[in-house]
PDB file of C-alpha atoms in Angstrom:
ATOM      1  CA  MET A   1      12.370  -2.574  13.004  1.00 85.00           C
ATOM      2  CA  ARG A   2       9.789  -5.294  12.429  1.00 92.00           C
ATOM      3  CA  ARG A   3       6.113  -4.402  12.829  1.00 95.00           C
ATOM      4  CA  ALA A   4       3.222  -6.877  12.781  1.00 97.00           C
ATOM      5  CA  LEU A   5       0.105  -5.824  10.918  1.00 97.00           C
ATOM      6  CA  LYS A   6      -3.282  -6.614  12.399  1.00 97.00           C
ATOM      7  CA  LEU A   7      -6.188  -8.210  10.551  1.00 95.00           C
ATOM      8  CA  HIS A   8      -9.193  -5.897  10.272  1.00 96.00           C
ATOM      9  CA  PRO A   9     -11.942  -7.237  12.611  1.00 92.00           C
ATOM     10  CA  ASP A  10     -14.416  -7.576   9.777  1.00 90.00           C
ATOM     11  CA  SER A  11     -11.969  -9.538   7.557  1.00 88.00           C
ATOM     12  CA  ARG A  12     -11.701 -13.296   7.353  1.00 79.00           C
ATOM     13  CA  CYS A  13      -8.592 -14.974   6.078  1.00 76.00           C
ATOM     14  CA  ALA A  14      -7.822 -18.518   7.075  1.00 76.00           C
ATOM     15  CA  ALA A  15      -4.963 -18.945   4.626  1.00 85.00           C
ATOM     16  CA  ALA A  16      -2.837 -15.892   5.630  1.00 87.00           C
ATOM     17  CA  VAL A  17      -1.954 -16.241   9.314  1.00 87.00           C
ATOM     18  CA  GLY A  18       0.350 -13.179   9.621  1.00 93.00           C
ATOM     19  CA  VAL A  19       1.672 -10.148   7.832  1.00 96.00           C
ATOM     20  CA  ALA A  20       4.781  -8.357   9.129  1.00 97.00           C
ATOM     21  CA  VAL A  21       6.817  -5.429   7.805  1.00 98.00           C
ATOM     22  CA  ASP A  22      10.455  -4.559   8.392  1.00 97.00           C
ATOM     23  CA  VAL A  23      10.970  -0.818   8.118  1.00 95.00           C
ATOM     24  CA  ALA A  24      14.108   1.245   7.783  1.00 90.00           C
ATOM     25  CA  ARG A  25      14.953   4.744   6.781  1.00 83.00           C
ATOM     26  CA  SER A  26      18.215   4.260   4.882  1.00 76.00           C
ATOM     27  CA  GLY A  27      20.450   7.231   4.205  1.00 72.00           C
ATOM     28  CA  SER A  28      18.755  10.615   4.138  1.00 70.00           C
ATOM     29  CA  SER A  29      15.773   9.844   1.823  1.00 81.00           C
ATOM     30  CA  ASN A  30      15.426   6.095   1.244  1.00 87.00           C
ATOM     31  CA  LEU A  31      12.584   4.081   2.682  1.00 92.00           C
ATOM     32  CA  VAL A  32      13.262   0.335   2.827  1.00 95.00           C
ATOM     33  CA  LEU A  33      10.321  -2.108   3.448  1.00 97.00           C
ATOM     34  CA  ARG A  34      10.178  -5.858   3.589  1.00 97.00           C
ATOM     35  CA  TYR A  35       6.689  -7.288   3.725  1.00 98.00           C
ATOM     36  CA  VAL A  36       6.312 -10.958   4.827  1.00 97.00           C
ATOM     37  CA  VAL A  37       3.070 -12.920   4.561  1.00 96.00           C
ATOM     38  CA  THR A  38       2.944 -16.306   6.259  1.00 93.00           C
ATOM     39  CA  GLY A  39       0.341 -18.976   5.902  1.00 90.00           C
ATOM     40  CA  ARG A  40      -0.842 -21.376   3.231  1.00 89.00           C
ATOM     41  CA  MET A  41       0.369 -19.701   0.045  1.00 90.00           C
ATOM     42  CA  SER A  42      -1.331 -22.251  -2.173  1.00 91.00           C
ATOM     43  CA  GLU A  43      -4.661 -20.807  -1.109  1.00 91.00           C
ATOM     44  CA  LEU A  44      -3.740 -17.156  -1.717  1.00 92.00           C
ATOM     45  CA  SER A  45      -3.816 -15.277  -5.011  1.00 91.00           C
ATOM     46  CA  ILE A  46      -0.251 -14.114  -5.538  1.00 91.00           C
ATOM     47  CA  PRO A  47       0.287 -12.595  -8.956  1.00 89.00           C
ATOM     48  CA  PRO A  48       3.300 -13.893 -10.925  1.00 89.00           C
ATOM     49  CA  LEU A  49       6.433 -11.787 -11.400  1.00 91.00           C
ATOM     50  CA  ALA A  50       6.391  -9.372 -14.261  1.00 92.00           C
ATOM     51  CA  ALA A  51       8.302  -6.370 -15.470  1.00 94.00           C
ATOM     52  CA  LEU A  52       8.610  -3.448 -13.065  1.00 96.00           C
ATOM     53  CA  ARG A  53       5.973  -0.875 -14.078  1.00 96.00           C
ATOM     54  CA  ARG A  54       3.422   1.571 -12.762  1.00 97.00           C
ATOM     55  CA  ALA A  55      -0.206   0.379 -12.548  1.00 96.00           C
ATOM     56  CA  ASP A  56      -3.411   1.615 -10.930  1.00 95.00           C
ATOM     57  CA  GLU A  57      -5.944  -0.163  -8.748  1.00 94.00           C
ATOM     58  CA  LEU A  58      -3.414  -2.603  -7.326  1.00 95.00           C
ATOM     59  CA  TRP A  59      -5.460  -2.716  -4.055  1.00 91.00           C
ATOM     60  CA  ARG A  60      -8.067  -4.825  -5.839  1.00 91.00           C
ATOM     61  CA  HIS A  61      -5.706  -7.821  -5.489  1.00 92.00           C
ATOM     62  CA  THR A  62      -2.863  -8.827  -3.227  1.00 94.00           C
ATOM     63  CA  CYS A  63      -0.738  -5.761  -2.688  1.00 96.00           C
ATOM     64  CA  PHE A  64       1.288  -4.004   0.027  1.00 98.00           C
ATOM     65  CA  GLU A  65       0.882  -0.364   0.856  1.00 98.00           C
ATOM     66  CA  ALA A  66       2.721   2.389   2.654  1.00 98.00           C
ATOM     67  CA  PHE A  67       1.384   5.852   3.483  1.00 97.00           C
ATOM     68  CA  LEU A  68       3.900   8.496   4.436  1.00 95.00           C
ATOM     69  CA  ARG A  69       3.727  12.104   5.565  1.00 94.00           C
ATOM     70  CA  ALA A  70       5.764  14.628   7.365  1.00 88.00           C
ATOM     71  CA  LEU A  71       5.024  14.717  11.069  1.00 82.00           C
ATOM     72  CA  ALA A  72       3.182  18.051  11.096  1.00 79.00           C
ATOM     73  CA  ASP A  73       1.659  18.004   7.592  1.00 84.00           C
ATOM     74  CA  GLU A  74      -1.678  16.832   6.196  1.00 90.00           C
ATOM     75  CA  THR A  75      -0.211  16.146   2.699  1.00 93.00           C
ATOM     76  CA  TYR A  76       0.711  12.526   2.354  1.00 95.00           C
ATOM     77  CA  TYR A  77       1.846   9.951  -0.211  1.00 96.00           C
ATOM     78  CA  GLU A  78       0.421   6.508  -0.907  1.00 97.00           C
ATOM     79  CA  PHE A  79       2.597   3.769  -2.293  1.00 98.00           C
ATOM     80  CA  ASN A  80       1.368   0.433  -3.599  1.00 98.00           C
ATOM     81  CA  PHE A  81       3.571  -2.621  -4.346  1.00 98.00           C
ATOM     82  CA  ALA A  82       2.325  -5.833  -5.840  1.00 96.00           C
ATOM     83  CA  PRO A  83       4.209  -9.179  -5.751  1.00 95.00           C
ATOM     84  CA  SER A  84       4.129  -8.954  -9.574  1.00 95.00           C
ATOM     85  CA  ARG A  85       6.454  -5.904  -9.239  1.00 96.00           C
ATOM     86  CA  GLN A  86       3.744  -3.448 -10.363  1.00 97.00           C
ATOM     87  CA  TRP A  87       3.713  -0.260  -8.317  1.00 98.00           C
ATOM     88  CA  ALA A  88       1.935   3.009  -7.889  1.00 98.00           C
ATOM     89  CA  ALA A  89       2.569   6.324  -6.106  1.00 97.00           C
ATOM     90  CA  TYR A  90      -0.056   9.032  -5.296  1.00 97.00           C
ATOM     91  CA  ARG A  91      -0.054  12.347  -3.532  1.00 96.00           C
ATOM     92  CA  PHE A  92      -2.922  13.665  -1.388  1.00 96.00           C
ATOM     93  CA  THR A  93      -3.339  17.217  -0.047  1.00 95.00           C
ATOM     94  CA  GLY A  94      -5.494  16.008   2.839  1.00 95.00           C
ATOM     95  CA  TYR A  95      -7.484  12.974   4.070  1.00 96.00           C
ATOM     96  CA  ARG A  96      -8.617  11.340   0.821  1.00 96.00           C
ATOM     97  CA  THR A  97      -8.647  14.731  -0.991  1.00 96.00           C
ATOM     98  CA  GLY A  98      -6.514  16.292  -3.726  1.00 96.00           C
ATOM     99  CA  MET A  99      -5.338  12.987  -5.117  1.00 97.00           C
ATOM    100  CA  SER A 100      -2.816  13.101  -8.003  1.00 96.00           C
ATOM    101  CA  VAL A 101      -0.330  10.670  -9.417  1.00 96.00           C
ATOM    102  CA  ALA A 102       3.075  11.242  -7.929  1.00 95.00           C
ATOM    103  CA  HIS A 103       4.950  11.397 -11.251  1.00 95.00           C
ATOM    104  CA  GLU A 104       8.064  12.785  -9.474  1.00 94.00           C
ATOM    105  CA  CYS A 105       8.473   9.469  -7.671  1.00 94.00           C
ATOM    106  CA  PRO A 106      11.099   7.345  -9.293  1.00 95.00           C
ATOM    107  CA  ALA A 107      10.483   3.627  -9.740  1.00 96.00           C
ATOM    108  CA  PRO A 108      11.235   1.639  -6.593  1.00 97.00           C
ATOM    109  CA  GLN A 109      13.409  -1.406  -6.500  1.00 97.00           C
ATOM    110  CA  ILE A 110      11.075  -4.395  -5.883  1.00 97.00           C
ATOM    111  CA  GLU A 111      12.001  -7.997  -5.283  1.00 96.00           C
ATOM    112  CA  ALA A 112       9.413 -10.659  -4.696  1.00 94.00           C
ATOM    113  CA  LEU A 113       9.890 -14.226  -3.461  1.00 91.00           C
ATOM    114  CA  ALA A 114       7.310 -16.935  -2.670  1.00 85.00           C
ATOM    115  CA  ASP A 115       7.385 -20.464  -1.306  1.00 85.00           C
ATOM    116  CA  PRO A 116       4.683 -22.732   0.079  1.00 84.00           C
ATOM    117  CA  ALA A 117       4.770 -21.056   3.523  1.00 82.00           C
ATOM    118  CA  CYS A 118       5.678 -17.433   2.856  1.00 90.00           C
ATOM    119  CA  CYS A 119       5.490 -14.548   0.369  1.00 93.00           C
ATOM    120  CA  GLU A 120       8.083 -11.776   0.691  1.00 96.00           C
ATOM    121  CA  VAL A 121       8.192  -8.390  -1.066  1.00 97.00           C
ATOM    122  CA  ARG A 122      11.210  -6.165  -0.601  1.00 97.00           C
ATOM    123  CA  VAL A 123      11.040  -2.544  -1.602  1.00 97.00           C
ATOM    124  CA  SER A 124      13.588   0.251  -1.701  1.00 96.00           C
ATOM    125  CA  LEU A 125      12.108   3.669  -2.492  1.00 95.00           C
ATOM    126  CA  ASP A 126      14.002   6.883  -3.093  1.00 92.00           C
ATOM    127  CA  LEU A 127      11.950   9.742  -1.656  1.00 90.00           C
ATOM    128  CA  GLU A 128      14.383  12.578  -2.381  1.00 89.00           C
ATOM    129  CA  PRO A 129      12.264  14.062  -5.307  1.00 91.00           C
ATOM    130  CA  LEU A 130       9.056  14.191  -3.240  1.00 88.00           C
ATOM    131  CA  SER A 131       8.143  17.644  -2.052  1.00 79.00           C
ATOM    132  CA  GLY A 132       6.899  17.890   1.502  1.00 74.00           C
ATOM    133  CA  LEU A 133       9.116  15.055   2.893  1.00 80.00           C
ATOM    134  CA  SER A 134      12.134  16.854   4.280  1.00 76.00           C
ATOM    135  CA  ARG A 135      14.903  14.419   5.063  1.00 75.00           C
ATOM    136  CA  HIS A 136      15.643  16.541   8.167  1.00 78.00           C
ATOM    137  CA  ALA A 137      12.166  16.034   9.697  1.00 81.00           C
ATOM    138  CA  PRO A 138      10.507  12.976  11.193  1.00 86.00           C
ATOM    139  CA  TRP A 139       8.000  11.015   9.037  1.00 89.00           C
ATOM    140  CA  ARG A 140       4.760   9.280  10.016  1.00 94.00           C
ATOM    141  CA  LEU A 141       4.070   5.988   8.366  1.00 95.00           C
ATOM    142  CA  ALA A 142       0.985   3.840   7.947  1.00 97.00           C
ATOM    143  CA  LEU A 143       1.602   0.267   6.729  1.00 98.00           C
ATOM    144  CA  ALA A 144      -1.048  -1.966   5.200  1.00 98.00           C
ATOM    145  CA  ALA A 145      -1.711  -5.013   3.023  1.00 97.00           C
ATOM    146  CA  VAL A 146      -4.565  -6.373   0.986  1.00 96.00           C
ATOM    147  CA  ILE A 147      -4.394 -10.174   0.759  1.00 94.00           C
ATOM    148  CA  GLU A 148      -6.630 -11.935  -1.729  1.00 93.00           C
ATOM    149  CA  ASP A 149      -7.494 -15.618  -1.620  1.00 91.00           C
ATOM    150  CA  LEU A 150      -8.144 -17.881  -4.584  1.00 90.00           C
ATOM    151  CA  ARG A 151     -11.921 -17.457  -4.207  1.00 87.00           C
ATOM    152  CA  GLY A 152     -11.625 -13.664  -4.628  1.00 84.00           C
ATOM    153  CA  GLY A 153     -12.046 -12.858  -0.937  1.00 87.00           C
ATOM    154  CA  ARG A 154      -9.872 -10.028   0.455  1.00 90.00           C
ATOM    155  CA  SER A 155      -8.463  -9.486   3.933  1.00 94.00           C
ATOM    156  CA  TYR A 156      -7.253  -6.122   5.142  1.00 96.00           C
ATOM    157  CA  TRP A 157      -4.152  -5.799   7.329  1.00 97.00           C
ATOM    158  CA  ALA A 158      -2.702  -2.624   8.960  1.00 98.00           C
ATOM    159  CA  LEU A 159      -0.647  -1.330  11.862  1.00 97.00           C
ATOM    160  CA  ALA A 160      -3.802   0.248  13.196  1.00 96.00           C
ATOM    161  CA  HIS A 161      -7.435   0.161  12.132  1.00 96.00           C
ATOM    162  CA  PRO A 162      -9.779   3.152  12.838  1.00 94.00           C
ATOM    163  CA  PRO A 163     -13.344   2.156  13.796  1.00 93.00           C
ATOM    164  CA  GLY A 164     -15.543   1.131  10.902  1.00 94.00           C
ATOM    165  CA  LYS A 165     -14.686  -0.365   7.490  1.00 95.00           C
ATOM    166  CA  PRO A 166     -11.069  -0.716   6.479  1.00 95.00           C
ATOM    167  CA  ASP A 167      -9.572   2.658   5.761  1.00 96.00           C
ATOM    168  CA  PHE A 168      -5.808   2.763   5.229  1.00 97.00           C
ATOM    169  CA  HIS A 169      -5.858   6.517   4.570  1.00 97.00           C
ATOM    170  CA  HIS A 170      -7.301   7.495   7.943  1.00 96.00           C
ATOM    171  CA  PRO A 171      -5.014   9.701  10.029  1.00 95.00           C
ATOM    172  CA  ASP A 172      -5.207   7.265  12.988  1.00 95.00           C
ATOM    173  CA  GLY A 173      -3.352   4.701  10.848  1.00 96.00           C
ATOM    174  CA  PHE A 174      -0.160   6.829  10.742  1.00 95.00           C
ATOM    175  CA  VAL A 175       1.281   5.254  13.926  1.00 95.00           C
ATOM    176  CA  HIS A 176       4.868   4.472  13.047  1.00 94.00           C
ATOM    177  CA  GLU A 177       7.316   7.367  13.356  1.00 92.00           C
ATOM    178  CA  LEU A 178      10.609   7.371  11.427  1.00 88.00           C
ATOM    179  CA  PRO A 179      13.049   9.841  13.102  1.00 84.00           C
ATOM    180  CA  ALA A 180      14.680  12.649  11.215  1.00 79.00           C
ATOM    181  CA  VAL A 181      18.089  12.096   9.727  1.00 72.00           C
ATOM    182  CA  VAL A 182      20.593  13.912  11.945  1.00 65.00           C
ATOM    183  CA  TYR A 183      23.957  14.989  10.605  1.00 57.00           C
ATOM    184  CA  SER A 184      26.844  15.450  12.994  1.00 45.00           C
TER     185      SER A 184
END
């Protein structure tokens, strides 16, 4: 299912005109995401491809994010994916509390493509090892992106923005539901 992200009302970004995400729950525990940014790519700061590796503070530059939790749980995971193929995974016990690196999360598969009109990042993430995300329960998902321009300006995109400054962790951002996997 394709979901369009909304630009935060306090953000300005003339170069990026749209950000969309295709979302699928593949098999019992895989999350498949395809982020697509459209606009004038020559004016955006898109990091070059590099080796797949963990890195912190990816949100300081162009990166794509997913926040995932079980429907009735306050514990959630944050995933960051850069067009460079750097990635990060964190676990929180509540809203912006109890943060730890999710070492149990295996490296995702990340592909990145860019041309003059579009940047695309495809991610496949195996969530089987993550405690608190039962494959037999529905999941709530918040999707977001930070897009940086060549002047260092950042725009913030999400499915839903709570009032105030950009806050991708806010519970009101978890608006996309992925149904439980049902076995017959």
